[in-house]
Each structure stands twice: as structure tokens, then as C-alpha cells.
Amino acid sequence: MSENKPVNTPFPRLKLTVSQVFGECYHGYKVGDEIYLEDFTHAPKHFCLGLAHALFPVIYALSFGAKFGFRDNQRSLLVTCPDGGKLEFKAEVLDKQGNLEVIPRDVDHKGPNPKKMIIEVVKVKGKCSFGYKVGDKWETQGLKCIPGFCGAAFHTAFPALFALNFGAKFFFMHNPDSIDTVTCPDGGNIIFKVTRV
């Protein structure tokens, strides 16, 4: 793909700003540095994959309309580098004109309001070492781990759980309060649906 070719995407551009530096980063990021992502699936060349791993649930949630009522701008969130917390980044959303999306802090925000969510097996294509089958369901509240649940599956489902917990809507789904394409990373044998109740 050409570096100058625009990305054809229905998702917003994102802006990351280095807000604090607490240690040596071999990427050389400094306070005030800005990084732009064409959307949540297109990181710039040589982008730190450790940061991408920690950042993904946040930019995924923001891309689908999540709001963080405790922030001065609800359409932003701080993310810490997973390598010893050396850096802090502010993730923000850009509108179609390239301006920051800003929704002021929710003055009525009273703290965490964890949502009830259901993870359900909707398709089985092969063998699952956990023995999951179509119709199996698990309930969780907010971002709590599910005891005994497959760690690889939870890792894959976490961005959807995070997004739904903060009000994201999946505009392309029949029910925008759910997403039914969360796929097991082990051969794609199990496909889950994650729903905000």
C-alpha cells in the first residue's frame, strides 16, 4: 500500500499526543509529539506495537462513539505505555473536517457505572480445548474477568467489552449494542457475540 494513498474507511482518524514522559523510550517520543492514525486499523509506519496493544481497546471504543464522562473531553482518554509506564498518551478522535471531537465533561458523572454484558458462542467451526459450543453464555459486569473463561478468548473479546461498557454502538450490526464477530485466535474455531444488556 502506498504511504500517500488515502485510506478508504468508515472510521474516524485518531490523534495521539504524548502527554507525559517518565523514562527512556527507544522510539524517542517527547512531550507534545503527535501521532495520527488513519483509523483504528491503520497505524503509522514503525508504530510501537507495545503501545498499539495497550491502546487498541481505547481507540476501538472511541471509533464507535464511546464517551468517558470523567474526562474534560469525553471523546478522549489517557493510555500508558505497557513497558514500565515510560510514556502517557492522550487519544482523541478527529471529525471529518480534521477537527477534534469535543464533548465537555459530564457534570452529572458519579464514577464508574459498569454495564452488564453477555458473551455467547454463536458459531463453532472446529475443536475448542475448552469444549465451548453454540449457545454457551457467560455474564460479566464492566471489565471484570470471567472466572475459568479461556484467557485467549477473553483477550479477543476485551476490546468489545471495553467499548460497550463506555457506550459504543456498532453501527453495522443489526443490534448496535452487540457485535457477533469476536473470533477465537486459535484457528478461528469459536466465534462469540458480545452484548451490552
C-alpha positions as a Python dict, from the first residue, in 0.01 Angstrom:
ca = {
    (1, 'M'): (0, 0, 0),
    (2, 'S'): (136, 342, -92),
    (3, 'E'): (215, 563, 209),
    (4, 'N'): (48, 862, 41),
    (5, 'K'): (-265, 682, -71),
    (6, 'P'): (-566, 786, 141),
    (7, 'V'): (-735, 511, 339),
    (8, 'N'): (-1093, 433, 239),
    (9, 'T'): (-1254, 381, 578),
    (10, 'P'): (-1586, 448, 752),
    (11, 'F'): (-1399, 506, 1079),
    (12, 'P'): (-1259, 834, 1215),
    (13, 'R'): (-897, 946, 1216),
    (14, 'L'): (-735, 946, 1558),
    (15, 'K'): (-477, 1168, 1720),
    (16, 'L'): (-230, 1058, 1986),
    (17, 'T'): (-36, 1317, 2182),
    (18, 'V'): (250, 1233, 2417),
    (19, 'S'): (129, 1395, 2740),
    (20, 'Q'): (398, 1277, 2982),
    (21, 'V'): (736, 1103, 2970),
    (22, 'F'): (855, 905, 3272),
    (23, 'G'): (1151, 715, 3127),
    (24, 'E'): (1367, 640, 2826),
    (25, 'C'): (1171, 530, 2516),
    (26, 'Y'): (1380, 397, 2229),
    (27, 'H'): (1120, 542, 1990),
    (28, 'G'): (1236, 882, 2116),
    (29, 'Y'): (887, 1017, 2184),
    (30, 'K'): (882, 1356, 2362),
    (31, 'V'): (607, 1551, 2538),
    (32, 'G'): (392, 1718, 2273),
    (33, 'D'): (472, 1471, 1994),
    (34, 'E'): (163, 1398, 1785),
    (35, 'I'): (90, 1075, 1601),
    (36, 'Y'): (-203, 1039, 1360),
    (37, 'L'): (-379, 714, 1275),
    (38, 'E'): (-591, 699, 960),
    (39, 'D'): (-834, 488, 1162),
    (40, 'F'): (-812, 232, 1443),
    (41, 'T'): (-687, -33, 1198),
    (42, 'H'): (-411, 173, 1030),
    (43, 'A'): (-115, 262, 1248),
    (44, 'P'): (173, 470, 1104),
    (45, 'K'): (493, 303, 987),
    (46, 'H'): (723, 193, 1273),
    (47, 'F'): (448, 246, 1530),
    (48, 'C'): (529, 84, 1866),
    (49, 'L'): (336, -245, 1885),
    (50, 'G'): (354, -248, 2266),
    (51, 'L'): (167, 82, 2266),
    (52, 'A'): (-68, -50, 1996),
    (53, 'H'): (-156, -344, 2220),
    (54, 'A'): (-244, -122, 2519),
    (55, 'L'): (-407, 142, 2301),
    (56, 'F'): (-628, -78, 2084),
    (57, 'P'): (-929, -113, 2318),
    (58, 'V'): (-931, 266, 2367),
    (59, 'I'): (-916, 367, 2001),
    (60, 'Y'): (-1162, 90, 1912),
    (61, 'A'): (-1407, 223, 2172),
    (62, 'L'): (-1359, 586, 2063),
    (63, 'S'): (-1411, 488, 1698),
    (64, 'F'): (-1756, 351, 1780),
    (65, 'G'): (-1869, 651, 1985),
    (66, 'A'): (-1762, 564, 2340),
    (67, 'K'): (-1759, 850, 2590),
    (68, 'F'): (-1558, 882, 2909),
    (69, 'G'): (-1774, 1108, 3128),
    (70, 'F'): (-1495, 1176, 3378),
    (71, 'R'): (-1268, 1338, 3116),
    (72, 'D'): (-1261, 1713, 3034),
    (73, 'N'): (-1325, 1594, 2679),
    (74, 'Q'): (-1539, 1279, 2695),
    (75, 'R'): (-1411, 1180, 2349),
    (76, 'S'): (-1056, 1130, 2475),
    (77, 'L'): (-869, 901, 2711),
    (78, 'L'): (-517, 868, 2852),
    (79, 'V'): (-321, 550, 2780),
    (80, 'T'): (2, 444, 2949),
    (81, 'C'): (287, 265, 2775),
    (82, 'P'): (288, -102, 2887),
    (83, 'D'): (671, -106, 2903),
    (84, 'G'): (721, 20, 3257),
    (85, 'G'): (483, 314, 3213),
    (86, 'K'): (750, 521, 3041),
    (87, 'L'): (504, 734, 2846),
    (88, 'E'): (147, 856, 2866),
    (89, 'F'): (-53, 931, 2552),
    (90, 'K'): (-380, 1115, 2507),
    (91, 'A'): (-602, 950, 2245),
    (92, 'E'): (-855, 1174, 2069),
    (93, 'V'): (-1096, 1149, 1776),
    (94, 'L'): (-1096, 1375, 1470),
    (95, 'D'): (-1413, 1464, 1281),
    (96, 'K'): (-1446, 1453, 901),
    (97, 'Q'): (-1302, 1807, 875),
    (98, 'G'): (-996, 1711, 1081),
    (99, 'N'): (-1103, 1895, 1396),
    (100, 'L'): (-1101, 1734, 1740),
    (101, 'E'): (-1434, 1594, 1852),
    (102, 'V'): (-1506, 1756, 2187),
    (103, 'I'): (-1781, 1671, 2433),
    (104, 'P'): (-1727, 1852, 2766),
    (105, 'R'): (-1707, 1658, 3092),
    (106, 'D'): (-2038, 1514, 3213),
    (107, 'V'): (-2115, 1726, 3520),
    (108, 'D'): (-2350, 1452, 3642),
    (109, 'H'): (-2084, 1180, 3620),
    (110, 'K'): (-2075, 999, 3956),
    (111, 'G'): (-1797, 748, 3896),
    (112, 'P'): (-1788, 401, 3744),
    (113, 'N'): (-2114, 269, 3603),
    (114, 'P'): (-2022, -85, 3493),
    (115, 'K'): (-2256, -231, 3236),
    (116, 'K'): (-2387, -588, 3237),
    (117, 'M'): (-2263, -777, 2932),
    (118, 'I'): (-2309, -1125, 2789),
    (119, 'I'): (-2055, -1324, 2589),
    (120, 'E'): (-2220, -1601, 2386),
    (121, 'V'): (-2087, -1865, 2146),
    (122, 'V'): (-2267, -1813, 1813),
    (123, 'K'): (-2060, -2034, 1583),
    (124, 'V'): (-1826, -2332, 1616),
    (125, 'K'): (-1603, -2421, 1321),
    (126, 'G'): (-1365, -2667, 1487),
    (127, 'K'): (-1242, -2819, 1811),
    (128, 'C'): (-1219, -2599, 2121),
    (129, 'S'): (-995, -2721, 2404),
    (130, 'F'): (-1240, -2561, 2649),
    (131, 'G'): (-1529, -2752, 2490),
    (132, 'Y'): (-1732, -2441, 2409),
    (133, 'K'): (-2044, -2499, 2200),
    (134, 'V'): (-2311, -2287, 2033),
    (135, 'G'): (-2538, -2128, 2293),
    (136, 'D'): (-2284, -2124, 2579),
    (137, 'K'): (-2315, -1791, 2764),
    (138, 'W'): (-2123, -1601, 3028),
    (139, 'E'): (-2221, -1282, 3206),
    (140, 'T'): (-1983, -1014, 3328),
    (141, 'Q'): (-2013, -669, 3481),
    (142, 'G'): (-1799, -389, 3343),
    (143, 'L'): (-1445, -503, 3273),
    (144, 'K'): (-1433, -792, 3520),
    (145, 'C'): (-1266, -1112, 3408),
    (146, 'I'): (-1487, -1420, 3394),
    (147, 'P'): (-1355, -1691, 3629),
    (148, 'G'): (-1242, -2000, 3437),
    (149, 'F'): (-1306, -1842, 3096),
    (150, 'C'): (-1049, -1900, 2821),
    (151, 'G'): (-783, -1628, 2850),
    (152, 'A'): (-721, -1610, 2476),
    (153, 'A'): (-1093, -1568, 2410),
    (154, 'F'): (-1124, -1301, 2682),
    (155, 'H'): (-826, -1116, 2534),
    (156, 'T'): (-1000, -1113, 2196),
    (157, 'A'): (-1335, -1007, 2347),
    (158, 'F'): (-1188, -735, 2570),
    (159, 'P'): (-1194, -451, 2311),
    (160, 'A'): (-1567, -515, 2253),
    (161, 'L'): (-1634, -535, 2629),
    (162, 'F'): (-1440, -211, 2685),
    (163, 'A'): (-1619, -30, 2401),
    (164, 'L'): (-1967, -145, 2504),
    (165, 'N'): (-1901, -61, 2869),
    (166, 'F'): (-1840, 303, 2770),
    (167, 'G'): (-2141, 339, 2540),
    (168, 'A'): (-2005, 244, 2198),
    (169, 'K'): (-2252, 145, 1926),
    (170, 'F'): (-2165, -93, 1644),
    (171, 'F'): (-2350, 85, 1362),
    (172, 'F'): (-2306, -205, 1118),
    (173, 'M'): (-2476, -464, 1343),
    (174, 'H'): (-2849, -547, 1349),
    (175, 'N'): (-2835, -473, 1724),
    (176, 'P'): (-2580, -189, 1766),
    (177, 'D'): (-2544, -281, 2136),
    (178, 'S'): (-2368, -602, 2032),
    (179, 'I'): (-2105, -742, 1799),
    (180, 'D'): (-2113, -1103, 1677),
    (181, 'T'): (-1776, -1132, 1503),
    (182, 'V'): (-1543, -1179, 1803),
    (183, 'T'): (-1328, -1469, 1684),
    (184, 'C'): (-1106, -1707, 1881),
    (185, 'P'): (-741, -1653, 1783),
    (186, 'D'): (-676, -2030, 1790),
    (187, 'G'): (-778, -2125, 1437),
    (188, 'G'): (-1096, -1918, 1449),
    (189, 'N'): (-1275, -2224, 1586),
    (190, 'I'): (-1515, -2029, 1808),
    (191, 'I'): (-1699, -1708, 1726),
    (192, 'F'): (-1853, -1510, 2009),
    (193, 'K'): (-2119, -1243, 2033),
    (194, 'V'): (-2069, -972, 2295),
    (195, 'T'): (-2382, -783, 2401),
    (196, 'R'): (-2447, -493, 2637),
    (197, 'V'): (-2766, -579, 2826),
}
